[in-house]
XYZ file of C-alpha atoms in Angstrom:
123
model
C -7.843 9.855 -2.604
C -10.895 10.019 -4.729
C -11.027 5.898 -4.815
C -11.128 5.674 -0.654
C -13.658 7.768 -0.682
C -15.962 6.332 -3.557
C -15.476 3.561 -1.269
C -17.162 5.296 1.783
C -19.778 7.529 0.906
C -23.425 7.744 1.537
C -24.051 10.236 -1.451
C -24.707 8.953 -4.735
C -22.040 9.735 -7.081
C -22.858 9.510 -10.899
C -19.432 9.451 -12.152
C -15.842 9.932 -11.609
C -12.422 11.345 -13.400
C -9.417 9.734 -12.085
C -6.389 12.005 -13.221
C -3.044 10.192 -13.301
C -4.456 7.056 -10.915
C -2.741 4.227 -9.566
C -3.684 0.681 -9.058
C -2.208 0.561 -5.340
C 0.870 2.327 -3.463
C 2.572 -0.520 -2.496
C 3.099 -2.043 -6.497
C 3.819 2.021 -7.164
C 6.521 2.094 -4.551
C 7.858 -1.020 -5.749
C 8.060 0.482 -8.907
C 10.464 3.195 -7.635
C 12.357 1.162 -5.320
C 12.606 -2.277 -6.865
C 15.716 -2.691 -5.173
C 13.987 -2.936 -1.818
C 11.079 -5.142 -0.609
C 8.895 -1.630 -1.106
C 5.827 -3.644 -1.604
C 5.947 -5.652 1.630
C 7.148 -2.098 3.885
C 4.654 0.360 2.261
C 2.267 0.332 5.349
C -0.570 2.354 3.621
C -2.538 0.704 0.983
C -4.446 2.978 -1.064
C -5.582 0.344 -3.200
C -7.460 2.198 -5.716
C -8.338 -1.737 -7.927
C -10.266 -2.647 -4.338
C -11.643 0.631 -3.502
C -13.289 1.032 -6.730
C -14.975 -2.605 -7.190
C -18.111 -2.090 -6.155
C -18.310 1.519 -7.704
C -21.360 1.614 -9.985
C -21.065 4.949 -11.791
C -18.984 5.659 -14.868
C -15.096 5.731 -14.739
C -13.214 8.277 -16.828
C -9.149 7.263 -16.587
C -6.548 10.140 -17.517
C -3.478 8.650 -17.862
C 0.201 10.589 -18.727
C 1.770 8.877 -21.972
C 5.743 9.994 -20.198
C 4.689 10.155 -16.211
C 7.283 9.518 -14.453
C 5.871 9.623 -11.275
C 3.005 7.624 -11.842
C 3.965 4.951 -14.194
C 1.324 4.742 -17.233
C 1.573 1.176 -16.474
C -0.245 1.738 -12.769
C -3.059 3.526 -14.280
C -3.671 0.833 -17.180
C -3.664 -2.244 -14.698
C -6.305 0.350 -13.024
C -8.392 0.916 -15.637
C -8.116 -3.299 -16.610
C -9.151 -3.626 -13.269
C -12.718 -1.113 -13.768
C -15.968 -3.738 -14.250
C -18.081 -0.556 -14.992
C -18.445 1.520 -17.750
C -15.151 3.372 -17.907
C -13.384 5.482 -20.535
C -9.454 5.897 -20.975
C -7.710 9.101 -22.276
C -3.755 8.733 -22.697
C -2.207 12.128 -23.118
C 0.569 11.549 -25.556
C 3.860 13.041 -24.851
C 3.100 13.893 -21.876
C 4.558 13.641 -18.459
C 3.414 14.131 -14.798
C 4.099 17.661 -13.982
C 3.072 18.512 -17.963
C -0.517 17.951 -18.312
C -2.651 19.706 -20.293
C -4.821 21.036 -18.040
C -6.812 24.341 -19.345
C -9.927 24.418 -18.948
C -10.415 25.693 -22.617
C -9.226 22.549 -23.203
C -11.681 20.440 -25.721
C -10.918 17.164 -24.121
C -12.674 18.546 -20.537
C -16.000 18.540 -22.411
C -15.779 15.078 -23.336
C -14.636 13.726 -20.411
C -17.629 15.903 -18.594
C -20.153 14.904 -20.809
C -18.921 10.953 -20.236
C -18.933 10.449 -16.671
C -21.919 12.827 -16.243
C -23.704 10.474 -18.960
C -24.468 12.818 -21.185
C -22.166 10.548 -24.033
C -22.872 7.157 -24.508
C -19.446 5.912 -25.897
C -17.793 3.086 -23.921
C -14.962 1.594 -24.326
């Protein structure tokens, strides 16, 4: 995952584009199996909130309006989470497996030109 290794890396990395994040696996599995204690058995963490703390480049968030695998709700507490200068796109209507992904796509630019500083909008 692109947060673990943020985490790790001796390279300097100007920016980066999380598509359809979450904020860790355990409160993801709980999500899909609130019945169990999924949040106490998920052994792996992937804790994308702790990975990315000390990350001092820009953030862009893409987040699936309908996902249904990954919860919108995971990638918001995410991008709550984000103390740098971050950026959130919500793809309305969409769902996991749906994204609109082209790369004629005019929303690629922006999102480029964002974490790559070339914009200076922050939200």
């Amino acid at each position: 995952m692109v947060a673990a290794a943020l985490k790790n890396t001796e390279i300097p990395v100007k920016g980066a584009v999380l598509f359809l994040p979450w904020d860790s696996l355990p409160d993801l599995a709980q999500s899909h199996y609130w019945f169990l204690p999924a949040r106490l058995l998920a052994r792996d963490r992937y804790n994308s909130m702790e990975n990315l703390k000390n990350f001092e480049g820009r953030v862009a968030v893409l987040l699936a309006e309908e996902d249904e695998i990954i919860p919108i709700r995971h990638g918001k507490r995410l991008y709550d989470s984000l103390t740098m200068e971050k950026k959130l796109w919500i793809f309305d209507g969409a769902s996991h497996n749906a994204m609109p992904v082209s790369p004629h796509l005019s929303w690629w630019k922006e999102v480029m030109d964002f974490v790559s500083g070339q914009s200076q909008n922050q939200e």
